[in-house]
Structures are given as structure tokens and as C-alpha cells.
Tab-separated table of C-alpha atoms in Angstrom:
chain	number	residue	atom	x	y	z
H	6	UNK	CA	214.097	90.188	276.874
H	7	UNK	CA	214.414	86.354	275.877
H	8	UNK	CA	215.530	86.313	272.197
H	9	UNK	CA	214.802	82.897	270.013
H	10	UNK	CA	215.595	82.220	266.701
H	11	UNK	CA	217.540	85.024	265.276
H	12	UNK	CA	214.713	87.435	266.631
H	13	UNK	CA	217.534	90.828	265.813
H	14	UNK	CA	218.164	89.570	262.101
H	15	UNK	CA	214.254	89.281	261.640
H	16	UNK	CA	213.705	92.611	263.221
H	17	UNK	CA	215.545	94.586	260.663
H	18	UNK	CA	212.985	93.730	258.264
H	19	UNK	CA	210.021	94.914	259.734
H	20	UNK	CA	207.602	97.251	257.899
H	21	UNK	CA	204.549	96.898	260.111
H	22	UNK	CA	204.138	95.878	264.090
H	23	UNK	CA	200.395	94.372	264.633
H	24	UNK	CA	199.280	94.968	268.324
H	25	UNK	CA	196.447	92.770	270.283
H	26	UNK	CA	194.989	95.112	272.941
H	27	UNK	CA	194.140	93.631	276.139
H	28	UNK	CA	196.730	91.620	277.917
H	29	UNK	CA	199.178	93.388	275.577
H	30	UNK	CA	198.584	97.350	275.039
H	31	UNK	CA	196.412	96.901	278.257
H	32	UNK	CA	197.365	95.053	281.970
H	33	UNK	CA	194.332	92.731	280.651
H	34	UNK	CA	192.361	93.648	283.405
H	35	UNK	CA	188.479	94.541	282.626
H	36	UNK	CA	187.720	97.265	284.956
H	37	UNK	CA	183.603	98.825	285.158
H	38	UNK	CA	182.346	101.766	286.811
H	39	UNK	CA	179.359	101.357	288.578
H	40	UNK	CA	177.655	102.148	285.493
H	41	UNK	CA	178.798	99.526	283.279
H	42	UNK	CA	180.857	102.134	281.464
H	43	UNK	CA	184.339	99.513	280.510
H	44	UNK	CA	186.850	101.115	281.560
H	45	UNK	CA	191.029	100.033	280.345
H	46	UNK	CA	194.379	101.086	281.867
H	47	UNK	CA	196.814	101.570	279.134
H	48	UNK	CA	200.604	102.961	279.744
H	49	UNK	CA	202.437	105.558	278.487
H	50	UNK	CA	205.647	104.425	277.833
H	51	UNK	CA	203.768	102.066	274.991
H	52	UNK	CA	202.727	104.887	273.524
H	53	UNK	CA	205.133	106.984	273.116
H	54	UNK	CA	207.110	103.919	271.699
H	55	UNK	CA	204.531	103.334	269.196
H	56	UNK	CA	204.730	107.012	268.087
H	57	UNK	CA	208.671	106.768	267.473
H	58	UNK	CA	208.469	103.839	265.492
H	59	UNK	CA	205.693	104.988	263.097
H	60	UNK	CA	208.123	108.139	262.776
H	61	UNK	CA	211.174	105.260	262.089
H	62	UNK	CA	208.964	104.174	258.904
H	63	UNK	CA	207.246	100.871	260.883
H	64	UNK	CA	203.932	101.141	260.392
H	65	UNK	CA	201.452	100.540	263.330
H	66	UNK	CA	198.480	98.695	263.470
H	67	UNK	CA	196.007	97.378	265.894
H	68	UNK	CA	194.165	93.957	265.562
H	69	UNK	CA	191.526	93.158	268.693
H	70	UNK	CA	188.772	90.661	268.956
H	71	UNK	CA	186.614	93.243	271.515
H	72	UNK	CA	184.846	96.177	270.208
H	73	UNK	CA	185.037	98.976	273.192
H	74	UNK	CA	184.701	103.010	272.615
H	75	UNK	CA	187.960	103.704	274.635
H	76	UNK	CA	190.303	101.786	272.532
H	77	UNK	CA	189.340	103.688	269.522
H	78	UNK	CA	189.996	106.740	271.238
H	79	UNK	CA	193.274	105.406	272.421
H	80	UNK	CA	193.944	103.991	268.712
H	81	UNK	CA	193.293	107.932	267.647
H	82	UNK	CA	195.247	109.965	270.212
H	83	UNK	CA	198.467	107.703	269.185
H	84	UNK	CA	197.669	108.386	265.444
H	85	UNK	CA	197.107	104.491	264.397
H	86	UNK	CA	195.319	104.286	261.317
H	87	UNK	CA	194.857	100.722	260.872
H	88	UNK	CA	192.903	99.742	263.623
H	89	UNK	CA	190.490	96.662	263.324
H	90	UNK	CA	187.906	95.859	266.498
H	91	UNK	CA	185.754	93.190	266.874
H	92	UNK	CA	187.916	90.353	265.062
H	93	UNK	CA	187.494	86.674	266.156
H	94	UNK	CA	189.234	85.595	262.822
H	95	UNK	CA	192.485	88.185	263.298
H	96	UNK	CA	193.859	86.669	259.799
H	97	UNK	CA	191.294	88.442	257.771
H	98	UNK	CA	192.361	91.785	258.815
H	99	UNK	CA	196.144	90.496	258.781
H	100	UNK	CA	195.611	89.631	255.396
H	101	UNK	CA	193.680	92.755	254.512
H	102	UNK	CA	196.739	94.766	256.191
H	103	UNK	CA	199.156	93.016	254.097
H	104	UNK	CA	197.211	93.668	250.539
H	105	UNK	CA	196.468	97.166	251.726
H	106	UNK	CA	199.937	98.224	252.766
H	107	UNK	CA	201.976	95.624	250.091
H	108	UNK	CA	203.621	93.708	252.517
H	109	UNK	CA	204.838	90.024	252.556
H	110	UNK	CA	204.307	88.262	256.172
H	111	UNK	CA	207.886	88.090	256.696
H	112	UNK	CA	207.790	91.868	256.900
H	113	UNK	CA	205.241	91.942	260.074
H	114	UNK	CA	205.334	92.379	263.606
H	115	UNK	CA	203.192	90.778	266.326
H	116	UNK	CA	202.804	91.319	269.358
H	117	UNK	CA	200.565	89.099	271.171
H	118	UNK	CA	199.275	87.567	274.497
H	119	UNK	CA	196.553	84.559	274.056
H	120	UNK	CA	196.014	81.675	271.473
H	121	UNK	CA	193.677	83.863	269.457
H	122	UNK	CA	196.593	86.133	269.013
H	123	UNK	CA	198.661	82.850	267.466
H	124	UNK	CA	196.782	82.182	263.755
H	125	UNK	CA	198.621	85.513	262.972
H	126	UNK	CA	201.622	84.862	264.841
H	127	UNK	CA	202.290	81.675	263.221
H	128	UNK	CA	202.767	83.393	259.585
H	129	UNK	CA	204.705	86.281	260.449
H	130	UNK	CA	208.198	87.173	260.232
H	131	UNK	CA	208.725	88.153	264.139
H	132	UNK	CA	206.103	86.662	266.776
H	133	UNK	CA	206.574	88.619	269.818
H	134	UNK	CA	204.876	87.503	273.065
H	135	UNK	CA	204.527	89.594	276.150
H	136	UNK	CA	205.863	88.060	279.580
H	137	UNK	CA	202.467	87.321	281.091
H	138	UNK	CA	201.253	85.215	277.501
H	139	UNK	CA	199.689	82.093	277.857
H	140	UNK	CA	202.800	79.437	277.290
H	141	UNK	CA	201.411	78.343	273.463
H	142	UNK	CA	202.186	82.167	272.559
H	143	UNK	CA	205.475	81.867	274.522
H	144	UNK	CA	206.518	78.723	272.807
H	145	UNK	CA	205.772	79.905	269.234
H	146	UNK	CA	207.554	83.818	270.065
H	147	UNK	CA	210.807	84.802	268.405
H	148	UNK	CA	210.932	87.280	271.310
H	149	UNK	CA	209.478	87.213	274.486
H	150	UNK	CA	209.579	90.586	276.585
H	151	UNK	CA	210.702	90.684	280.301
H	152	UNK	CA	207.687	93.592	281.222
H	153	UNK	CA	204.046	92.099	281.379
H	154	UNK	CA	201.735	93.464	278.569
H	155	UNK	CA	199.969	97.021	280.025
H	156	UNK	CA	203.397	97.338	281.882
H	157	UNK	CA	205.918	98.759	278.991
H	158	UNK	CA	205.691	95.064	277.269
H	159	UNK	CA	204.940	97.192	273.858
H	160	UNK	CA	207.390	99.889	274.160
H	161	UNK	CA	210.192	97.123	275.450
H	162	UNK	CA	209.046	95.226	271.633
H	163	UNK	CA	209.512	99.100	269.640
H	164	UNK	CA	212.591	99.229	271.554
H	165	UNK	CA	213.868	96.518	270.348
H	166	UNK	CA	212.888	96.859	266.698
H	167	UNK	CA	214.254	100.401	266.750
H	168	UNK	CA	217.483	98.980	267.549
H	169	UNK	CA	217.987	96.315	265.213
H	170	UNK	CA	217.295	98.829	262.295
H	171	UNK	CA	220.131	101.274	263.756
H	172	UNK	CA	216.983	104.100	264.274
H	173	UNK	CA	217.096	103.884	267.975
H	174	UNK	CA	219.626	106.449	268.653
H	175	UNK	CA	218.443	109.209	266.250
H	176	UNK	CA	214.754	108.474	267.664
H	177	UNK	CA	216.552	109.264	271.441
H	178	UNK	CA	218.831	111.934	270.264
H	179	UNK	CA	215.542	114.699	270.329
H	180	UNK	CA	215.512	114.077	274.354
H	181	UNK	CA	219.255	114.286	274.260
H	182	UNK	CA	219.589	117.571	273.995
């Protein structure tokens, strides 16, 4: 994991991760089945990741420019609440997040892959890119993971936040045993 600009200090602050979907909680990839049904390949790891830092206290949330059936089924099984589809403009659910939930921006968590990921990104307290981003998200990331988004690029980020708020070993220890 490449760490910039005091990415650890930053992470102990966080209150609320924002995820992009494809290219980050998916390989990208837009797979059909012969009958047009979209289709998305998402990995487990992430999930699971997600799940033990929403029970740390950090607040997951999902912000995606496509509207598709199977990520809201996704966004369910893992128990995200805030879960916005269909955004061009990802700032007006960032900023709807951060009214909803009382946040300031230096509180927030992105994790992102593309330059419509980057409005956000750009007024956030830790900008997180996934190893396969385009460069402008690499060059404005804090943190820039070494697994490619859809490959354990999320659960590598919750790994990392876990960490730097001294919750990662208590959210092992119930595996431990």
C-alpha cells in the first residue's frame, strides 16, 4: 500500500468510508448474459471488510453513477444503508451523507477509481485510490492500494483504517479463537 501525506494520522478520524462500485467494489468489468441481464463480479474479502468496519463504528456508504438491480442486492446482503445509484454529480449525495449523518469532510473516506470519483475525493479527509485508478485519482490519493479494485482493493482500504484506529486486532480476535 503506497501511503502519501500522513494517510495513518488522517485515518484515525474517519467516521464514514464512501465506496464507487465498478472498478472499485467490482474488477470493472461489464459482463452480459446472452439476455442482456448485467451481470458484476464482486469479492468477498471486500465484504467481509466492509462488515467489520461498520461493526468498528465507520459507517459505510455507497456512491455510483450506474443504476443496476445487482448492486442493490449486493448493497443489501452487506447491510449498507446509504446507498445512492445513478449519480453523475457524486457531491450531492456526499453532501447529503454529510448533513444526514453530521459529519465534516475531514471525517470521510473515499475510495475511488475514475475522475468522476475525484469532485468527492478532492474535499475529503482521506482520498483512497485503488491500484488500477486512472493516474488523476492516483495523483490526488492519500493512499493508494497495492490490490486492483474487485481484487481485495476495498478490504486492503478497511484494513488499513481498522488499524490506524487500534480496532483491527479486536475485529480479528473472533477468528482467533
Amino acid at each position: 500500500m503506497k501511503l502519501l501525506n500522513k494517510a495513518y494520522l488522517r485515518a484515525k478520524n474517519i467516521k464514514l468510508i464512501i465506496f464507487d462500485v465498478d472498478g472499485v467494489l467490482t474488477d470493472g468489468g461489464l459482463y452480459f448474459s446472452d439476455e442482456g441481464i448485467e451481470l458484476k463480479r464482486f469479492n468477498s474479502l471486500d465484504g467481509l471488510g466492509i462488515k467489520l468496519l461498520k461493526q468498528s463504528g465507520v459507517e459505510p456508504a455507497v456512491i455510483s453513477a450506474r443504476d443496476t438491480p445487482n448492486v442493490a442486492h449486493r448493497m443489501n446482503n452487506l447491510g449498507i444503508e446509504h446507498f445512492y445509484q445513478g449519480q453523475n454529480d457524486k457531491l450531492i449525495a456526499f453532501n447529503e451523507l454529510l448533513k444526514k449523518l453530521s459529519l465534516k469532510a475531514e471525517q470521510v473516506a473515499y475510495v475511488g477509481d475514475d475522475v468522476i470519483d475525484l469532485p468527492v475525493m478532492r474535499n475529503i479527509g482521506l482520498p483512497i485510490a485503488v491500484a488500477n485508478a486512472h493516474e488523476l485519482v492516483k495523483d490526488n490519493a492519500c493512499l493508494i492500494t497495492e490490490k486492483r479494485g474487485g481484487h481485495g482493493a476495498v478490504r486492503e482500504a478497511c484494513d488499513f483504517i481498522l488499524k490506524a484506529q487500534n480496532n483491527y486486532d479486536s475485529a480479528m480476535s473472533a477468528y482467533l479463537v
